[in-house]
C-alpha positions as protocol buffer text, in pm:
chain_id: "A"
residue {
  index: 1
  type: UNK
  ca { x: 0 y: 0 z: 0 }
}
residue {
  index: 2
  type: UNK
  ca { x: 308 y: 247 z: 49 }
}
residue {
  index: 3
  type: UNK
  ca { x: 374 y: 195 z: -280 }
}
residue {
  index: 4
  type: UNK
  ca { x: 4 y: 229 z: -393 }
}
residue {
  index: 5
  type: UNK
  ca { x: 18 y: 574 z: -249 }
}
residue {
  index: 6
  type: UNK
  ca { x: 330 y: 673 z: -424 }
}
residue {
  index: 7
  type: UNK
  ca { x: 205 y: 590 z: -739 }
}
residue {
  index: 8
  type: UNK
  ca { x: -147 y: 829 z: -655 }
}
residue {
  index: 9
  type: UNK
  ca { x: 185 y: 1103 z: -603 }
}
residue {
  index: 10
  type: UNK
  ca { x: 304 y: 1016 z: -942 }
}
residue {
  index: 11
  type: UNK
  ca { x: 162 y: 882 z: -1239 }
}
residue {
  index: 12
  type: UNK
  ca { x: 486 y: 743 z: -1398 }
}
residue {
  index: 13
  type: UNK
  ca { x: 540 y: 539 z: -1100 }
}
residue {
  index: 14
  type: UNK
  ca { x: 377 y: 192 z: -1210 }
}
residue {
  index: 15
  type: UNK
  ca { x: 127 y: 11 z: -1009 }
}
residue {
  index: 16
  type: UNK
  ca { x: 278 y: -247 z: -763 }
}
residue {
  index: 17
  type: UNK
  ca { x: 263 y: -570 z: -930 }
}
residue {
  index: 18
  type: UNK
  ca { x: 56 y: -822 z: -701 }
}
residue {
  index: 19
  type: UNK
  ca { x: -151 y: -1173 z: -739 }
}
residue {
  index: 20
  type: UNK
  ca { x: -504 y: -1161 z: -858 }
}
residue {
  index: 21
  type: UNK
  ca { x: -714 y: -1076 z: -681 }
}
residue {
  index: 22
  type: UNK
  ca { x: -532 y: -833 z: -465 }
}
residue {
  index: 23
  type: UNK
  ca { x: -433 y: -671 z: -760 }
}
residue {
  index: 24
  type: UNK
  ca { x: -809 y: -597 z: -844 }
}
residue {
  index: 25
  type: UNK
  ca { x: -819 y: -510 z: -505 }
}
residue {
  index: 26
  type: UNK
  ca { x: -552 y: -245 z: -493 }
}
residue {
  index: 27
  type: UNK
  ca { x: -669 y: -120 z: -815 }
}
residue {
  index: 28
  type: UNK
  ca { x: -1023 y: -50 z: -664 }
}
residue {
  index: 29
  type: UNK
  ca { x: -864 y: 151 z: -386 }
}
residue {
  index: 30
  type: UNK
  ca { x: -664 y: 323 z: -649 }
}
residue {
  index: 31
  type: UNK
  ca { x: -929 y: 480 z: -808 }
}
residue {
  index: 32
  type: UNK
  ca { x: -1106 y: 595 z: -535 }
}
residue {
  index: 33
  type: UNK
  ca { x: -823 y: 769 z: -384 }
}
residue {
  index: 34
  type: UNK
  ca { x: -735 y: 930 z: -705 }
}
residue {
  index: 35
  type: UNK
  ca { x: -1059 y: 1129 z: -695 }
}
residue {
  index: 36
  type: UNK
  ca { x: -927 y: 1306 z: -310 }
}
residue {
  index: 37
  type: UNK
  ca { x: -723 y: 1601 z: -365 }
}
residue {
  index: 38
  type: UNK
  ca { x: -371 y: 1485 z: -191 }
}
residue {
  index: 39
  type: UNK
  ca { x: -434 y: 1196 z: -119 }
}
residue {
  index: 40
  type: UNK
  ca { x: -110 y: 1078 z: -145 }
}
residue {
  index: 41
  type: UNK
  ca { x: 3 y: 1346 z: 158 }
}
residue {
  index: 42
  type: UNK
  ca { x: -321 y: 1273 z: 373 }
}
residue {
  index: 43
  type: UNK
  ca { x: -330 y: 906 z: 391 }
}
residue {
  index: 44
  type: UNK
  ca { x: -182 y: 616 z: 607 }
}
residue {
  index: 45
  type: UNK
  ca { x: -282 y: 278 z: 637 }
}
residue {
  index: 46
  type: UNK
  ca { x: -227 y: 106 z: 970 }
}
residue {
  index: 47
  type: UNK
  ca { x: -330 y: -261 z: 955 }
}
residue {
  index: 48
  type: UNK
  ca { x: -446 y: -508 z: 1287 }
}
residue {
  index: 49
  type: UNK
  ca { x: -324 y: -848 z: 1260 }
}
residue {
  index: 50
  type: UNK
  ca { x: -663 y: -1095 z: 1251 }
}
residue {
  index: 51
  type: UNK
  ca { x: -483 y: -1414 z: 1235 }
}
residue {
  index: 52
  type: UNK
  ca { x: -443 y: -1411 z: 1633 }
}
residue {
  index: 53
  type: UNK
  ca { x: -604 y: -1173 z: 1834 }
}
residue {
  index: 54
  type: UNK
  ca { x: -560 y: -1135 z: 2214 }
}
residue {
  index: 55
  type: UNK
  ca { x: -824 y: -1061 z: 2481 }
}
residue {
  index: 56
  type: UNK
  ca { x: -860 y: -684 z: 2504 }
}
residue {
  index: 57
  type: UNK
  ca { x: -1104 y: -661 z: 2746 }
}
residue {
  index: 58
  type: UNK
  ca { x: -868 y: -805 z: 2977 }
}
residue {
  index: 59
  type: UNK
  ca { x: -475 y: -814 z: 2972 }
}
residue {
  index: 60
  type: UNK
  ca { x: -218 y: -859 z: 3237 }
}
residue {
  index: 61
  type: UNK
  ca { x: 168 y: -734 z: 3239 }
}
residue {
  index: 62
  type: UNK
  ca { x: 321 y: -1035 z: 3298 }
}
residue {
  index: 63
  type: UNK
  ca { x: 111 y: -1235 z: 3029 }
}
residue {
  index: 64
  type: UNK
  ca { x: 348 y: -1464 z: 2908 }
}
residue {
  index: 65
  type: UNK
  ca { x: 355 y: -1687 z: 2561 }
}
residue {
  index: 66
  type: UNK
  ca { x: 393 y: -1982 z: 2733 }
}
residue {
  index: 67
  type: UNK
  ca { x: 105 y: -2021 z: 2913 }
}
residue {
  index: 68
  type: UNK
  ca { x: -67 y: -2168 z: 2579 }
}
residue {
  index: 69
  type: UNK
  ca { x: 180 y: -2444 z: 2583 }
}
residue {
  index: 70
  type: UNK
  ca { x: 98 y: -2528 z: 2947 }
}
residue {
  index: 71
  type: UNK
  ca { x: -264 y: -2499 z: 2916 }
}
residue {
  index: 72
  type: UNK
  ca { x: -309 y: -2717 z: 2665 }
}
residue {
  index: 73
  type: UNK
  ca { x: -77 y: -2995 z: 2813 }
}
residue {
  index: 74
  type: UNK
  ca { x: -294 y: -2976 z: 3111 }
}
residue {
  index: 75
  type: UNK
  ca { x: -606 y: -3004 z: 2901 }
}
residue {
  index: 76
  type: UNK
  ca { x: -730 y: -2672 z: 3022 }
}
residue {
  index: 77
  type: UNK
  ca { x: -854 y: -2513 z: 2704 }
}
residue {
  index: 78
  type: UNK
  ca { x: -1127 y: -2544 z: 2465 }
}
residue {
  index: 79
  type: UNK
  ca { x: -1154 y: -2413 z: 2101 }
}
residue {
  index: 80
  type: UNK
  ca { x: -1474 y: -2301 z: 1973 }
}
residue {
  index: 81
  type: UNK
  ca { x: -1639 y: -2043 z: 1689 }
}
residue {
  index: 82
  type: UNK
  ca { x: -1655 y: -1722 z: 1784 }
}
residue {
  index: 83
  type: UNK
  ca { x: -1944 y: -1596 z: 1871 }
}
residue {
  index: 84
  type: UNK
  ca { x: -1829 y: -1190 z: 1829 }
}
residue {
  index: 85
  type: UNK
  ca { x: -2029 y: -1072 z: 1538 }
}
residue {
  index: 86
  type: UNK
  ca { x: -1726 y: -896 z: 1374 }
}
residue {
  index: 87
  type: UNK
  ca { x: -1472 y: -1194 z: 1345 }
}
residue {
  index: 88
  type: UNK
  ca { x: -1775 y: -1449 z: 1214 }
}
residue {
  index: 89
  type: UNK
  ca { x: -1511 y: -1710 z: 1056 }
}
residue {
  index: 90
  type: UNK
  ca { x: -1317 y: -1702 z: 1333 }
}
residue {
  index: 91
  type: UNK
  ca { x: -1236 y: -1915 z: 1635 }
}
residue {
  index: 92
  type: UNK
  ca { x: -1225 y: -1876 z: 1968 }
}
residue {
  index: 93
  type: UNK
  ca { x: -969 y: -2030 z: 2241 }
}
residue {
  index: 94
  type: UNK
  ca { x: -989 y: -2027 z: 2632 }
}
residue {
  index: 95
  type: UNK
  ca { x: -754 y: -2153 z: 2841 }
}
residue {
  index: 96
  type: UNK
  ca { x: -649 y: -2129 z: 3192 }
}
residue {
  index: 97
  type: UNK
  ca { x: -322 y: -1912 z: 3181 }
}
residue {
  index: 98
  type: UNK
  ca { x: -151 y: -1983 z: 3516 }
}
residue {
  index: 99
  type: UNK
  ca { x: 67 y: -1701 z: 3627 }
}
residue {
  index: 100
  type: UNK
  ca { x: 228 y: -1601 z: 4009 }
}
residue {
  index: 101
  type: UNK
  ca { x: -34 y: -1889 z: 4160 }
}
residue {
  index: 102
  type: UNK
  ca { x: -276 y: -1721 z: 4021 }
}
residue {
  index: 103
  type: UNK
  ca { x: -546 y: -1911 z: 3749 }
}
residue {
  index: 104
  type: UNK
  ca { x: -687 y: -1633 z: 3514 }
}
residue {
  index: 105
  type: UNK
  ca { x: -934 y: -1772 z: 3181 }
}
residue {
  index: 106
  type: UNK
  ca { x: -772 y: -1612 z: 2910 }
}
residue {
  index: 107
  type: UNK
  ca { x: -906 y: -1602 z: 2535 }
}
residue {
  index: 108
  type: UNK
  ca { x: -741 y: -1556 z: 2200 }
}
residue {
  index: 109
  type: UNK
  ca { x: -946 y: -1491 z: 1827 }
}
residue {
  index: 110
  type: UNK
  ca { x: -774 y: -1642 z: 1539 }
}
residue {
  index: 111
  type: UNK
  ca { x: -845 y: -1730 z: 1179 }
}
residue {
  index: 112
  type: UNK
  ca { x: -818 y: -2104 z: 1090 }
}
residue {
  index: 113
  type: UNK
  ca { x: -736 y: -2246 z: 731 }
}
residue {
  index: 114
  type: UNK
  ca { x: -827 y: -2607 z: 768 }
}
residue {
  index: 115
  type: UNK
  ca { x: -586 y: -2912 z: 817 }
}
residue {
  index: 116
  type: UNK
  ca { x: -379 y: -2823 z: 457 }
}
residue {
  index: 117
  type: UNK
  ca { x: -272 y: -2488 z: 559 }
}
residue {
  index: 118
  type: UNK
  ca { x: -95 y: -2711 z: 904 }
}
residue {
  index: 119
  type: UNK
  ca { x: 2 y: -2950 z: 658 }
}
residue {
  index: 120
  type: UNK
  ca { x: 191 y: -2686 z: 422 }
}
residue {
  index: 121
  type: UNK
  ca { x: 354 y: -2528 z: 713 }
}
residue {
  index: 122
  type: UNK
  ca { x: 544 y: -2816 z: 808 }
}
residue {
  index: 123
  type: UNK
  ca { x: 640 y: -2854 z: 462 }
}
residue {
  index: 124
  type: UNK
  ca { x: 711 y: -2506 z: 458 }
}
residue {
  index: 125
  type: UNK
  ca { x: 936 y: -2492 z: 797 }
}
residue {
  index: 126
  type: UNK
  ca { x: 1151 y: -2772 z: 674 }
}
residue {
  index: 127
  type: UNK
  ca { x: 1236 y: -2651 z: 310 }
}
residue {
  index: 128
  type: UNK
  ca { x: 1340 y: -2355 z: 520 }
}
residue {
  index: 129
  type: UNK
  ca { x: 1581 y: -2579 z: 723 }
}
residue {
  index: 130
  type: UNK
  ca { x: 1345 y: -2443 z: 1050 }
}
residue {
  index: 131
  type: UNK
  ca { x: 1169 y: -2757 z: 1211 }
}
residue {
  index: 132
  type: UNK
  ca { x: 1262 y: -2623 z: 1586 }
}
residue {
  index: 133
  type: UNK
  ca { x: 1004 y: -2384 z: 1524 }
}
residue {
  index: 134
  type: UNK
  ca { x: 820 y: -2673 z: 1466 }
}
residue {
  index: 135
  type: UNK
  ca { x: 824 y: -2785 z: 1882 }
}
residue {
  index: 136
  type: UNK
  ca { x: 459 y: -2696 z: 2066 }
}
residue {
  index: 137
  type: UNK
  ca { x: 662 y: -2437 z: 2319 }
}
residue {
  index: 138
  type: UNK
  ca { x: 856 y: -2270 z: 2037 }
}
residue {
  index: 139
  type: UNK
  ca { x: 545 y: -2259 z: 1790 }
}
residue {
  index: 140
  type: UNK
  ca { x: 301 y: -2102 z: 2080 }
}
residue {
  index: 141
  type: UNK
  ca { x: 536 y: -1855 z: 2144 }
}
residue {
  index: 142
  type: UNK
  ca { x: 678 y: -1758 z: 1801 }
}
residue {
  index: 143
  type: UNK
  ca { x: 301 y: -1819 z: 1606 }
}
residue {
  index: 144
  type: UNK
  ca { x: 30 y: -1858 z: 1832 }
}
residue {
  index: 145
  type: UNK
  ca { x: -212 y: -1879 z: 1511 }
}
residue {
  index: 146
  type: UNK
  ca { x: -24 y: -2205 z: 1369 }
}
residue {
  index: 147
  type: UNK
  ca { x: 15 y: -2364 z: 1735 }
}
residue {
  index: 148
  type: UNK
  ca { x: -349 y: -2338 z: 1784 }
}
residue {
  index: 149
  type: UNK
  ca { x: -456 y: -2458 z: 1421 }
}
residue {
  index: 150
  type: UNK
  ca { x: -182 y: -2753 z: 1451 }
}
residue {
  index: 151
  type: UNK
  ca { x: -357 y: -2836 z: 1835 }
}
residue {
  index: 152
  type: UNK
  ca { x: -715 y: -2812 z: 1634 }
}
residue {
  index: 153
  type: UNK
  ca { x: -578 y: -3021 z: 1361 }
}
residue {
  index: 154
  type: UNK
  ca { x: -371 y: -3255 z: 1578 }
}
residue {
  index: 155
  type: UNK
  ca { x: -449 y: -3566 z: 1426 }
}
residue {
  index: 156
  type: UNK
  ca { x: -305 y: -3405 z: 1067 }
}
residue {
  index: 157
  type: UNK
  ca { x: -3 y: -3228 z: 1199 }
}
residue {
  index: 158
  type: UNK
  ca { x: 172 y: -3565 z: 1361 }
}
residue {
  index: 159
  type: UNK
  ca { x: 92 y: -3726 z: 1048 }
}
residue {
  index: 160
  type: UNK
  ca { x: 292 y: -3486 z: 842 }
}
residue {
  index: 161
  type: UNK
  ca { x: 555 y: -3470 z: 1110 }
}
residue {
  index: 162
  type: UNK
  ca { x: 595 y: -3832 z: 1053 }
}
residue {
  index: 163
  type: UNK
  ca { x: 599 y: -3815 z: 640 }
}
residue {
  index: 164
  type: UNK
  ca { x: 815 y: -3523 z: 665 }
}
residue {
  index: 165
  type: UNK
  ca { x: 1065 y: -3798 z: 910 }
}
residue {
  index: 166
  type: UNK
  ca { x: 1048 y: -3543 z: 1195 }
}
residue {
  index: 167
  type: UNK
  ca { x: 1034 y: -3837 z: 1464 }
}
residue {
  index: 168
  type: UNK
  ca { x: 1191 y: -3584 z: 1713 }
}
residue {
  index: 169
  type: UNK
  ca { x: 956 y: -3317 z: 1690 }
}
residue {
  index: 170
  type: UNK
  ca { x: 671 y: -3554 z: 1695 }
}
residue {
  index: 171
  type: UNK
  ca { x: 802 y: -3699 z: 2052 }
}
residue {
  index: 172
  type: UNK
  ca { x: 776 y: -3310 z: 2188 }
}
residue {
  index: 173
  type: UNK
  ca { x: 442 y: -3373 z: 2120 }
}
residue {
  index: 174
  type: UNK
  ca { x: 289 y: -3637 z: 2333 }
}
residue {
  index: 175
  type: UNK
  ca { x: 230 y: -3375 z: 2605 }
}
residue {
  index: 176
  type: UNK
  ca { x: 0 y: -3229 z: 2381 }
}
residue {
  index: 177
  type: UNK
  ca { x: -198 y: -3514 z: 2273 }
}
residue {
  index: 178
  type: UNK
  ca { x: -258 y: -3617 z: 2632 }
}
residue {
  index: 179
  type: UNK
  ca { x: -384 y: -3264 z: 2689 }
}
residue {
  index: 180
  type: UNK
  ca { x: -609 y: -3260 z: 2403 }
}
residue {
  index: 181
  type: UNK
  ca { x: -743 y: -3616 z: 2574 }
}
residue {
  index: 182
  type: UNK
  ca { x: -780 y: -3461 z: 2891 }
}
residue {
  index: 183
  type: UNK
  ca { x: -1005 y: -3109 z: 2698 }
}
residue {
  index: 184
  type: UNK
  ca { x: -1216 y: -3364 z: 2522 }
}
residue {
  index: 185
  type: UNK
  ca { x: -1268 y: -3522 z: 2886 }
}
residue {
  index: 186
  type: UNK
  ca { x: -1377 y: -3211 z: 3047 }
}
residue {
  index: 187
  type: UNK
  ca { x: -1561 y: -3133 z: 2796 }
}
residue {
  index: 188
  type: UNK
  ca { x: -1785 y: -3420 z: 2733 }
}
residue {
  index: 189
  type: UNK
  ca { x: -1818 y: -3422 z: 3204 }
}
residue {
  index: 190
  type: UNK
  ca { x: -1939 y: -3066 z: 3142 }
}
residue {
  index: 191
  type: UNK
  ca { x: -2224 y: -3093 z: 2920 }
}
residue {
  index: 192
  type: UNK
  ca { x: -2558 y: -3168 z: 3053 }
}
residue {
  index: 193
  type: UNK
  ca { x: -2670 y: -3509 z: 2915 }
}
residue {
  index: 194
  type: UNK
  ca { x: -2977 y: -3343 z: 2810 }
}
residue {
  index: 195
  type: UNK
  ca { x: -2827 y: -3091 z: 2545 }
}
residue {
  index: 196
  type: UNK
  ca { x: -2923 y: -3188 z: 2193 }
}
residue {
  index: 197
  type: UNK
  ca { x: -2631 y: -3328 z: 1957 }
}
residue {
  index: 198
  type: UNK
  ca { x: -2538 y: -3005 z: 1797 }
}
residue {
  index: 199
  type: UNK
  ca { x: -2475 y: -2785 z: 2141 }
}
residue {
  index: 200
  type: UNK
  ca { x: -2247 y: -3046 z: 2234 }
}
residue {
  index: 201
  type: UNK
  ca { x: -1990 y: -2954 z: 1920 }
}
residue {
  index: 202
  type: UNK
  ca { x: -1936 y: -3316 z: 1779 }
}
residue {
  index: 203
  type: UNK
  ca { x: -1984 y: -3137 z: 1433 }
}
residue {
  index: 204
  type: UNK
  ca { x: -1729 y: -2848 z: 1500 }
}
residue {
  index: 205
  type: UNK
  ca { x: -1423 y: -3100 z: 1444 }
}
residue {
  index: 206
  type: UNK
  ca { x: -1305 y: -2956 z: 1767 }
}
């Protein structure tokens, strides 16, 4: 988009050259902003990242990354669709962030792909010679979007760890697999045998 707005400045400068459709896209915007006197000089775009989005109704100082890991060893989250009106094809995660002996519910939004998107980022993280990333602690600290898909798609992501030959990273896993047992537990002693068959999520591949 910086360079979007330097071509509105001048009309040599060529359009960025971008994938279809954000080139339509970007083109759209183009035209629009071409009609505003200045535009160029009055304009910034700031961007929010979707893909993960923290609480913000409720944040603490010493907040720390690796709570997710810990949660979810300990079965103590659940992952859900969000029911905020504005992220609509997003998900929802709570989980019981630990901190100074104190338990505190914490939630994170965050888009989801499906299981080919976890697939391709193991793929991915290996042509680029960076499986450690790869490990539950390292990936819910570094990408807390692709630890959560990878915990959602579990069953996908140790079966491309093992075609990929990542036996290693796979072990650093079993924590998390007994975790996701322990949710599913929880979750099934929670619900009230007389909910119907869709409140009780077996359809949400959760």
């Amino acid at each position: 988009l910086n360079r979007l707005v330097k071509h509105l400045g001048d009309e040599e400068e060529p359009m960025p050259q971008l994938a279809s459709p954000l080139d339509s896209i970007l083109r759209q915007v183009a035209s629009q902003l071409k009609v505003i006197p200045n535009a160029s000089k009055r304009f910034v775009f700031a961007f929010e990242s979707h893909r993960c989005k923290p609480d913000t109704l409720f944040t603490r100082e010493k907040y720390e990354p690796k709570e997710r890991y810990v949660a979810v060893t300990q079965g103590l989250y659940k992952i859900y669709p969000c029911p905020n009106d504005d992220y609509m094809d997003a998900l929802e995660v709570r989980f019981c962030a630990v901190n100074t002996g104190e338990s505190v519910v914490q939630f994170e939004t965050y888009l989801d792909y499906g299981c080919k998107e976890v697939i391709e980022y193991v793929g991915h993280a290996k042509a680029l010679k960076d499986t450690s990333r790869l490990a539950p602690d390292q990936l819910a600290k570094i990408d807390p979007q692709a630890f959560w898909a990878a915990v959602l798609h579990l069953d996908e992501f140790l079966a491309t760890l093992d075609k990929e030959n990542l036996a290693s990273i796979k072990d650093k896993w079993s924590q998390v697999v007994e975790g996701s047992n322990k949710s599913a537990k929880f979750w099934r002693e929670s619900l009230d045998p007389k909910l119907s068959h869709a409140v009780k999520g077996d359809d949400w591949g959760m």
